C-alpha cells in the first residue's frame, strides 16, 4: 500500500530526543525549544515566535490576543480546515465566509471588502497548499478598515509572496508541525509568529498559564504570579528536539518535496492537455513549498471513481475539505456572505495525491502509472 502520508524523518530525530532526555529537562522552552525559536526569529526576521503544541493552539492564542469578543465577526474562506474557525468561535465570534478563487483555492481577495461590517474584527487568510493569498490587497483592506490580519500559514512554512516569507505579513500568524505538514515536531506542534510588537509580552503571559513567568526568568520581576487569563501553550522538549532535526534539513526537505511535485506536474500534464484534469496553478510572484499535489477532475463523480480505483490499486489518495459552511457546526457558528461560486464546486473536484519527504521515486512512479492508466475520466 502506498500511504497518503508518512511523517517526515531526516535521521537525527532520535539523537536529539536522546540529548533532550539526558539534559534532565523536558518541559517547554528548554534548550531545543529556544534553539528552534531563535532559528525562526532570525530566518523570518520578526519580533517574536513562540512554539505551541499545535497550529490550532497558536490560533487560539492569537484569538485571545486580538481580544475577540462575543458578536465580533471574523472573515475567512469556507474551504479550509476546522482549526481556522474554531479558535475564534471559542471566543464567541461569528465566522463570515467568503468565496475562494478558482485558480489557487485561496480566499478571493476581491470579495473581502463587501463582507466587512461594523462588527468585523479580523481577516484570516489561509495559504492553501503553501501558495500565498494576495497579501498586498488583504493588508491594504485591513489597514483601511482597521482590522487585524491573522495568517493561517499551517501549510505555508518555507513559502514566499513577492520574496517575503508567509507568516510575516499579518499581525499574527500560525505554522503547523503536524505530521502531515512539511516539517514536523514529532506528530503535533505549531508556531505562533508575532509580527506586531504590541502582542509580544501578553502572548508570553497567556502561553504560561496567565503568569508573568517569562518576565521572572529574564529578571524583570522578582516574583511570578497570575496576571491574566491564560492556558498552557508550550510543547515539550521532546517535540522541539524532533523539530530541530527537521530545521537542520530545512532546504533538503523543501528540495525533495519540490522535486516530487515537479515530477507529478510534468508526468500528468498530458492529461491536462487532453482536458481530463486540471493541474495546480501557481501565480508567478508566489514561491510555494510543495506542501501538496492535487489534481482537479472534471466532476465529483469522476473524482470519487478515481479515488476508489487508486485504492483498489493499493494507493491512498484523499479529498478535503467539506466546506465549513456546509458542515453541522458551520451552520451554527458561521454565515456565508456573498455567492458560493467556487467553494463547493471546486472542492468537489479536487483529489490530493500521496506526497511526503520520504516517498521513493518508485512509489511515485507507481502512482503516476496508475493515474495514466485510469480509463473512466
Ligand atoms: C493542519 C492545519 C491546521 C491545524 O494544524 P494543527 O497543527 O494540526 O493544529 C490549521 N489550518 C490549516 C489550513 C491546516 O492545514
CSV table of C-alpha atoms and ligand atoms in Angstrom, one decimal:
chain,number,residue,atom,x,y,z
A,1,UNK,CA,0.0,0.0,0.0
A,2,UNK,CA,1.3,3.5,-0.8
A,3,UNK,CA,0.2,5.6,2.0
A,4,UNK,CA,-1.1,9.2,1.6
A,5,UNK,CA,1.5,10.5,4.1
A,6,UNK,CA,4.3,9.4,6.3
A,7,UNK,CA,5.7,11.7,9.0
A,8,UNK,CA,8.9,13.4,7.7
A,9,UNK,CA,12.1,11.9,9.1
A,10,UNK,CA,15.6,13.0,8.3
A,11,UNK,CA,17.7,10.7,10.6
A,12,UNK,CA,18.8,12.9,13.5
A,13,UNK,CA,15.5,13.0,15.4
A,14,UNK,CA,16.3,10.2,17.8
A,15,UNK,CA,19.7,11.6,18.6
A,16,UNK,CA,18.3,14.9,19.6
A,17,UNK,CA,15.4,13.4,21.5
A,18,UNK,CA,18.0,11.4,23.5
A,19,UNK,CA,20.0,14.5,24.1
A,20,UNK,CA,16.9,16.2,25.5
A,21,UNK,CA,16.3,13.3,27.8
A,22,UNK,CA,19.8,13.3,29.1
A,23,UNK,CA,19.6,17.0,29.8
A,24,UNK,CA,17.0,16.1,32.5
A,25,UNK,CA,14.8,19.0,31.5
A,26,UNK,CA,11.8,18.2,29.3
A,27,UNK,CA,9.3,20.9,29.9
A,28,UNK,CA,8.8,23.7,27.4
A,29,UNK,CA,11.3,26.4,26.5
A,30,UNK,CA,14.3,24.3,27.1
A,31,UNK,CA,17.5,24.2,25.0
A,32,UNK,CA,15.9,22.7,21.9
A,33,UNK,CA,12.8,24.9,22.2
A,34,UNK,CA,14.8,28.1,22.5
A,35,UNK,CA,17.1,26.9,19.6
A,36,UNK,CA,14.1,26.4,17.3
A,37,UNK,CA,12.5,29.7,18.2
A,38,UNK,CA,15.7,31.7,17.7
A,39,UNK,CA,16.2,29.9,14.3
A,40,UNK,CA,12.8,31.0,13.1
A,41,UNK,CA,13.1,34.5,14.5
A,42,UNK,CA,16.4,35.0,12.6
A,43,UNK,CA,15.0,33.4,9.4
A,44,UNK,CA,11.7,35.3,9.4
A,45,UNK,CA,13.3,38.5,10.8
A,46,UNK,CA,10.3,39.0,13.1
A,47,UNK,CA,9.6,40.4,16.6
A,48,UNK,CA,9.0,37.0,18.4
A,49,UNK,CA,7.9,33.5,17.7
A,50,UNK,CA,6.6,31.0,20.2
A,51,UNK,CA,6.4,27.2,19.8
A,52,UNK,CA,3.0,25.8,20.6
A,53,UNK,CA,1.6,22.3,21.0
A,54,UNK,CA,-0.2,22.7,17.6
A,55,UNK,CA,-1.2,25.3,15.0
A,56,UNK,CA,-4.7,25.1,16.4
A,57,UNK,CA,-3.3,26.3,19.8
A,58,UNK,CA,-1.3,29.1,18.1
A,59,UNK,CA,-4.5,30.3,16.5
A,60,UNK,CA,-6.3,30.1,19.9
A,61,UNK,CA,-3.6,32.3,21.4
A,62,UNK,CA,-4.0,34.7,18.5
A,63,UNK,CA,-7.7,34.9,19.0
A,64,UNK,CA,-7.2,35.8,22.7
A,65,UNK,CA,-4.5,38.3,21.8
A,66,UNK,CA,-6.7,40.3,19.5
A,67,UNK,CA,-9.3,40.2,22.2
A,68,UNK,CA,-12.2,38.6,20.2
A,69,UNK,CA,-15.5,39.3,22.0
A,70,UNK,CA,-18.9,37.6,21.5
A,71,UNK,CA,-20.5,39.1,18.5
A,72,UNK,CA,-17.3,40.0,16.7
A,73,UNK,CA,-17.1,38.9,13.1
A,74,UNK,CA,-14.0,37.2,11.5
A,75,UNK,CA,-13.7,36.8,7.8
A,76,UNK,CA,-12.1,33.6,6.3
A,77,UNK,CA,-12.6,31.1,3.4
A,78,UNK,CA,-15.0,28.2,4.0
A,79,UNK,CA,-12.7,26.0,2.1
A,80,UNK,CA,-10.3,25.3,5.0
A,81,UNK,CA,-9.6,23.1,8.0
A,82,UNK,CA,-11.9,23.5,11.1
A,83,UNK,CA,-8.9,24.9,13.1
A,84,UNK,CA,-9.1,28.1,11.1
A,85,UNK,CA,-12.5,28.8,12.5
A,86,UNK,CA,-12.7,27.1,16.0
A,87,UNK,CA,-10.3,29.3,17.9
A,88,UNK,CA,-12.4,32.4,17.1
A,89,UNK,CA,-15.7,30.5,17.7
A,90,UNK,CA,-14.3,29.6,21.1
A,91,UNK,CA,-14.1,33.3,22.0
A,92,UNK,CA,-17.6,33.9,20.8
A,93,UNK,CA,-17.0,35.2,17.3
A,94,UNK,CA,-19.2,34.7,14.3
A,95,UNK,CA,-17.4,33.4,11.3
A,96,UNK,CA,-18.1,35.1,8.0
A,97,UNK,CA,-17.1,33.0,4.9
A,98,UNK,CA,-16.3,34.5,1.5
A,99,UNK,CA,-15.8,32.6,-1.7
A,100,UNK,CA,-12.4,31.3,-2.9
A,101,UNK,CA,-10.6,31.9,-6.2
A,102,UNK,CA,-10.9,29.2,-8.8
A,103,UNK,CA,-7.1,29.1,-9.6
A,104,UNK,CA,-5.4,28.9,-6.1
A,105,UNK,CA,-8.4,27.8,-3.9
A,106,UNK,CA,-7.4,30.7,-1.7
A,107,UNK,CA,-9.8,33.4,-0.3
A,108,UNK,CA,-10.9,35.7,-3.1
A,109,UNK,CA,-9.3,39.0,-2.0
A,110,UNK,CA,-11.8,40.9,-4.2
A,111,UNK,CA,-14.7,39.7,-2.2
A,112,UNK,CA,-13.4,40.6,1.3
A,113,UNK,CA,-14.4,44.3,1.3
A,114,UNK,CA,-18.1,43.6,0.7
A,115,UNK,CA,-18.2,41.1,3.6
A,116,UNK,CA,-17.0,43.7,6.1
A,117,UNK,CA,-19.5,45.1,8.6
A,118,UNK,CA,-19.2,47.3,11.7
A,119,UNK,CA,-18.7,44.1,13.7
A,120,UNK,CA,-15.7,42.8,11.7
A,121,UNK,CA,-12.5,42.4,13.7
A,122,UNK,CA,-10.1,40.3,11.7
A,123,UNK,CA,-9.4,38.7,8.4
A,124,UNK,CA,-7.9,35.2,8.4
A,125,UNK,CA,-6.3,34.3,5.1
A,126,UNK,CA,-5.3,30.6,4.6
A,127,UNK,CA,-2.4,30.0,2.3
A,128,UNK,CA,-3.8,26.8,0.8
A,129,UNK,CA,-1.2,24.2,-0.3
A,130,UNK,CA,1.5,26.6,0.6
A,131,UNK,CA,0.6,29.1,-2.1
A,132,UNK,CA,0.2,32.7,-0.9
A,133,UNK,CA,-3.0,34.6,-0.7
A,134,UNK,CA,-3.0,38.1,-2.3
A,135,UNK,CA,-1.4,39.7,0.7
A,136,UNK,CA,-0.9,43.2,-0.8
A,137,UNK,CA,-4.6,43.6,-1.3
A,138,UNK,CA,-5.6,41.9,2.0
A,139,UNK,CA,-3.2,44.1,4.1
A,140,UNK,CA,-4.5,47.2,2.3
A,141,UNK,CA,-8.1,46.3,3.2
A,142,UNK,CA,-7.2,45.6,6.8
A,143,UNK,CA,-5.4,49.0,7.1
A,144,UNK,CA,-8.3,50.8,5.5
A,145,UNK,CA,-10.9,49.3,7.9
A,146,UNK,CA,-8.6,48.9,10.9
A,147,UNK,CA,-8.8,45.1,11.1
A,148,UNK,CA,-6.3,42.6,12.3
A,149,UNK,CA,-4.8,40.1,9.9
A,150,UNK,CA,-4.0,36.6,11.2
A,151,UNK,CA,-2.4,34.3,8.7
A,152,UNK,CA,-3.3,30.6,8.9
A,153,UNK,CA,0.1,29.6,7.5
A,154,UNK,CA,-0.3,26.0,8.7
A,155,UNK,CA,0.7,24.7,5.2
A,156,UNK,CA,3.0,27.5,4.3
A,157,UNK,CA,6.3,27.0,6.1
A,158,UNK,CA,9.0,28.0,3.7
A,159,UNK,CA,6.7,29.6,1.2
A,160,UNK,CA,7.0,33.2,-0.1
A,161,UNK,CA,4.9,36.0,-1.5
A,162,UNK,CA,6.9,38.5,-3.6
A,163,UNK,CA,10.1,37.2,-2.0
A,164,UNK,CA,8.9,37.6,1.6
A,165,UNK,CA,8.1,34.5,3.8
A,166,UNK,CA,4.5,33.7,4.5
A,167,UNK,CA,3.7,34.2,8.2
A,168,UNK,CA,5.4,37.6,8.3
A,169,UNK,CA,2.5,39.6,6.8
A,170,UNK,CA,-0.2,39.5,9.4
A,171,UNK,CA,-0.2,41.0,12.9
A,172,UNK,CA,0.0,37.3,13.9
A,173,UNK,CA,0.5,34.1,12.0
A,174,UNK,CA,0.5,30.3,12.8
A,175,UNK,CA,2.5,27.4,11.4
A,176,UNK,CA,1.8,23.7,11.9
A,177,UNK,CA,4.3,21.0,12.6
A,178,UNK,CA,1.7,18.2,12.4
A,179,UNK,CA,3.0,15.0,10.8
A,180,UNK,CA,1.1,15.7,7.6
A,181,UNK,CA,2.8,19.1,7.1
A,182,UNK,CA,6.2,19.7,5.5
A,183,UNK,CA,8.1,19.9,8.8
A,184,UNK,CA,7.1,18.1,12.0
A,185,UNK,CA,7.8,18.3,15.6
A,186,UNK,CA,7.1,14.6,16.2
A,187,UNK,CA,3.5,14.4,15.1
A,188,UNK,CA,1.9,17.5,16.7
A,189,UNK,CA,3.2,21.0,17.0
A,190,UNK,CA,2.9,24.6,15.9
A,191,UNK,CA,4.3,28.1,16.0
A,192,UNK,CA,2.8,31.5,16.7
A,193,UNK,CA,4.5,34.3,14.8
A,194,UNK,CA,4.2,37.7,16.4
A,195,UNK,CA,4.9,40.4,13.8
A,196,UNK,CA,3.2,43.2,15.8
A,197,UNK,CA,5.3,44.1,18.8
A,198,UNK,CA,2.4,45.1,21.0
A,199,UNK,CA,1.4,41.5,21.4
A,200,UNK,CA,4.7,40.1,22.5
A,201,UNK,CA,4.5,40.5,26.3
A,202,UNK,CA,0.9,39.4,26.6
A,203,UNK,CA,1.5,36.4,24.3
A,204,UNK,CA,4.2,35.1,26.7
A,205,UNK,CA,1.9,35.5,29.7
A,206,UNK,CA,-1.1,33.7,28.1
A,207,UNK,CA,1.1,30.9,27.0
A,208,UNK,CA,2.5,30.5,30.5
A,209,UNK,CA,-0.9,29.9,32.2
A,210,UNK,CA,-1.6,33.6,32.6
A,211,UNK,CA,1.5,34.2,34.7
A,212,UNK,CA,4.4,36.5,34.1
A,213,UNK,CA,6.9,33.6,34.4
A,214,UNK,CA,8.8,34.7,31.3
A,215,UNK,CA,9.5,38.1,32.8
A,216,UNK,CA,10.6,36.5,36.0
A,217,UNK,CA,13.1,34.3,34.2
A,218,UNK,CA,14.5,37.4,32.5
A,219,UNK,CA,14.9,39.0,35.9
A,220,UNK,CA,12.4,41.7,35.0
A,221,UNK,CA,10.1,40.9,38.0
A,222,UNK,CA,11.2,39.4,41.3
A,223,UNK,CA,8.2,37.0,41.7
A,224,UNK,CA,5.9,35.5,39.2
A,225,UNK,CA,2.1,35.3,39.7
A,226,UNK,CA,-1.2,35.1,38.0
A,227,UNK,CA,-1.7,38.3,36.0
A,228,UNK,CA,-4.1,37.5,33.1
A,229,UNK,CA,-6.2,34.7,31.5
A,230,UNK,CA,-4.1,32.0,30.0
A,231,UNK,CA,-3.5,28.4,29.3
A,232,UNK,CA,-0.6,26.0,28.7
A,233,UNK,CA,0.6,26.5,25.2
A,234,UNK,CA,4.1,25.1,25.4
A,235,UNK,CA,5.3,22.0,23.6
A,236,UNK,CA,7.7,19.6,25.4
A,237,UNK,CA,11.4,19.4,24.7
A,238,UNK,CA,10.9,16.0,23.0
A,239,UNK,CA,8.8,17.8,20.3
A,240,UNK,CA,11.3,20.6,19.9
A,241,UNK,CA,14.2,18.1,19.7
A,242,UNK,CA,12.4,16.3,16.8
A,243,UNK,CA,11.7,19.7,15.1
A,244,UNK,CA,15.4,20.7,15.4
A,245,UNK,CA,16.4,17.8,13.3
A,246,UNK,CA,14.0,18.9,10.7
A,247,UNK,CA,15.1,22.5,10.7
A,248,UNK,CA,18.7,21.3,10.1
A,249,UNK,CA,17.4,19.8,6.9
A,250,UNK,CA,15.1,22.7,6.1
A,251,UNK,CA,16.2,23.0,2.4
A,252,UNK,CA,16.8,19.3,1.9
A,253,UNK,CA,13.2,18.6,2.8
A,254,UNK,CA,11.9,21.5,0.7
A,255,UNK,CA,14.0,20.5,-2.4
A,256,UNK,CA,12.9,16.9,-2.2
A,257,UNK,CA,9.2,17.9,-2.0
A,258,UNK,CA,9.6,20.3,-4.9
A,259,UNK,CA,11.3,17.7,-7.0
A,260,UNK,CA,8.4,15.2,-6.3
A,261,UNK,CA,5.9,18.0,-7.0
A,262,UNK,CA,7.5,18.8,-10.4
A,263,UNK,CA,7.6,15.1,-11.3
A,264,UNK,CA,3.9,14.8,-10.8
A,265,UNK,CA,3.2,18.0,-12.6
A,266,UNK,CA,5.3,17.1,-15.7
A,267,UNK,CA,4.0,13.5,-15.8
A,268,UNK,CA,0.3,14.4,-15.6
A,269,UNK,CA,0.4,17.3,-17.9
A,270,UNK,CA,-0.6,15.1,-20.8
A,271,UNK,CA,-4.0,14.5,-19.0
A,272,UNK,CA,-4.5,18.3,-18.7
A,273,UNK,CA,-3.7,18.7,-22.4
A,274,UNK,CA,-6.5,16.3,-23.2
A,275,UNK,CA,-8.9,18.2,-21.0
A,276,UNK,CA,-9.3,15.4,-18.5
A,277,UNK,CA,-7.9,17.1,-15.4
A,278,UNK,CA,-6.6,20.4,-14.1
A,279,UNK,CA,-3.2,20.8,-12.5
A,280,UNK,CA,-2.4,23.3,-9.7
A,281,UNK,CA,-1.8,26.9,-10.7
A,282,UNK,CA,1.0,28.8,-9.0
A,283,UNK,CA,1.0,32.6,-9.6
A,284,UNK,CA,4.4,33.7,-10.7
A,285,UNK,CA,5.0,36.0,-7.7
A,286,UNK,CA,4.4,33.1,-5.3
A,287,UNK,CA,7.1,30.7,-4.4
A,288,UNK,CA,5.4,27.6,-3.0
A,289,UNK,CA,6.8,24.8,-0.8
A,290,UNK,CA,5.2,21.8,-2.5
A,291,UNK,CA,3.1,21.1,0.5
A,292,UNK,CA,0.5,19.4,-1.6
A,293,UNK,CA,0.0,18.0,-5.0
A,294,UNK,CA,-3.6,17.9,-6.1
A,295,UNK,CA,-5.4,17.5,-9.4
A,296,UNK,CA,-9.0,18.5,-10.2
A,297,UNK,CA,-11.2,16.1,-12.1
A,298,UNK,CA,-14.0,17.4,-14.2
A,299,UNK,CA,-16.8,16.2,-11.9
A,300,UNK,CA,-17.4,14.9,-8.4
A,301,UNK,CA,-18.4,11.6,-9.8
A,302,UNK,CA,-15.1,11.1,-11.7
A,303,UNK,CA,-13.2,12.3,-8.6
A,304,UNK,CA,-14.9,9.5,-6.5
A,305,UNK,CA,-14.2,6.9,-9.2
A,306,UNK,CA,-10.5,7.9,-9.3
A,307,UNK,CA,-10.1,7.7,-5.5
A,308,UNK,CA,-11.7,4.2,-5.3
A,309,UNK,CA,-9.7,3.0,-8.4
A,310,UNK,CA,-6.5,4.1,-6.8
A,311,UNK,CA,-7.5,2.4,-3.5
A,312,UNK,CA,-8.1,-0.9,-5.4
A,313,UNK,CA,-4.6,-0.5,-6.7
A,314,UNK,CA,-3.2,0.0,-3.2
A,315,UNK,CA,-2.7,3.8,-3.4
A,316,UNK,CA,-4.3,6.1,-0.9
A,317,UNK,CA,-5.4,9.4,-2.4
A,318,UNK,CA,-7.7,11.7,-0.4
A,319,UNK,CA,-10.1,14.6,-0.8
A,320,UNK,CA,-10.7,17.5,1.5
A,321,UNK,CA,-12.4,19.7,2.8
A,322,UNK,CA,-16.1,19.5,3.2
A,323,UNK,CA,-16.6,23.3,3.0
A,324,UNK,CA,-17.2,24.6,6.6
A,325,UNK,CA,-20.4,26.4,5.7
A,326,UNK,CA,-22.0,23.0,4.8
A,327,UNK,CA,-20.9,21.3,8.0
A,328,UNK,CA,-23.1,20.9,11.1
A,329,UNK,CA,-21.1,23.4,13.2
A,330,UNK,CA,-20.6,25.8,10.3
A,331,UNK,CA,-24.4,26.2,10.1
A,332,UNK,CA,-24.5,27.2,13.8
A,333,UNK,CA,-21.4,29.4,14.1
A,334,UNK,CA,-20.9,30.9,10.6
A,335,UNK,CA,-22.5,32.6,7.7
A,336,UNK,CA,-21.5,32.6,4.0
A,337,UNK,CA,-21.6,36.2,2.8
A,338,UNK,CA,-21.9,36.6,-1.0
A,339,UNK,CA,-22.2,33.7,-3.5
A,340,UNK,CA,-20.6,30.3,-3.4
A,341,UNK,CA,-19.5,30.2,-7.0
A,342,UNK,CA,-16.3,28.1,-6.4
A,343,UNK,CA,-16.0,26.8,-2.8
A,344,UNK,CA,-18.3,23.8,-3.2
A,345,UNK,CA,-17.8,23.2,-7.0
A,346,UNK,CA,-14.1,23.3,-6.9
A,347,UNK,CA,-13.6,21.3,-3.7
A,348,UNK,CA,-15.9,18.6,-5.1
A,349,UNK,CA,-13.4,18.0,-8.0
A,350,UNK,CA,-10.2,18.0,-6.0
A,351,UNK,CA,-8.1,15.0,-5.1
A,352,UNK,CA,-4.8,15.0,-3.3
A,353,UNK,CA,-2.0,12.6,-4.3
A,354,UNK,CA,0.5,11.0,-1.9
A,355,UNK,CA,3.4,13.4,-1.4
A,356,UNK,CA,5.8,13.2,1.5
A,357,UNK,CA,9.5,13.7,2.1
A,358,UNK,CA,10.4,10.0,2.5
A,359,UNK,CA,8.4,9.0,-0.6
A,360,UNK,CA,10.5,7.0,-3.0
A,361,UNK,CA,10.7,7.6,-6.8
A,362,UNK,CA,9.4,4.0,-7.3
A,363,UNK,CA,6.4,4.8,-5.2
A,364,UNK,CA,5.7,7.9,-7.1
A,365,UNK,CA,6.1,6.2,-10.4
A,366,UNK,CA,3.5,3.6,-9.3
A,367,UNK,CA,1.0,6.4,-8.5
A,368,UNK,CA,1.7,8.2,-11.8
A,369,UNK,CA,1.4,5.0,-13.9
A,370,UNK,CA,-1.9,4.1,-12.3
A,371,UNK,CA,-3.4,7.5,-12.9
A,372,UNK,CA,-2.3,7.5,-16.5
A,373,UNK,CA,-3.9,4.0,-16.9
A,374,UNK,CA,-7.2,5.2,-15.4
A,375,UNK,CA,-10.0,4.9,-18.1
A,376,UNK,CA,-13.1,6.4,-16.5
A,377,UNK,CA,-12.4,10.2,-16.8
B,1,LIG,C1,-3.1,21.4,9.5
B,1,LIG,C2,-3.9,22.7,9.5
B,1,LIG,C3,-4.3,23.3,10.7
B,1,LIG,C4,-4.1,22.7,12.0
B,1,LIG,O1,-2.8,22.4,12.4
B,1,LIG,P1,-2.5,21.5,13.7
B,1,LIG,O2,-1.1,21.7,14.0
B,1,LIG,O3,-2.9,20.1,13.4
B,1,LIG,O4,-3.4,22.1,14.8
B,1,LIG,C5,-4.9,24.5,10.6
B,1,LIG,N1,-5.2,25.1,9.4
B,1,LIG,C6,-4.8,24.5,8.3
B,1,LIG,C7,-5.1,25.2,7.0
B,1,LIG,C8,-4.2,23.3,8.3
B,1,LIG,O5,-3.9,22.7,7.1
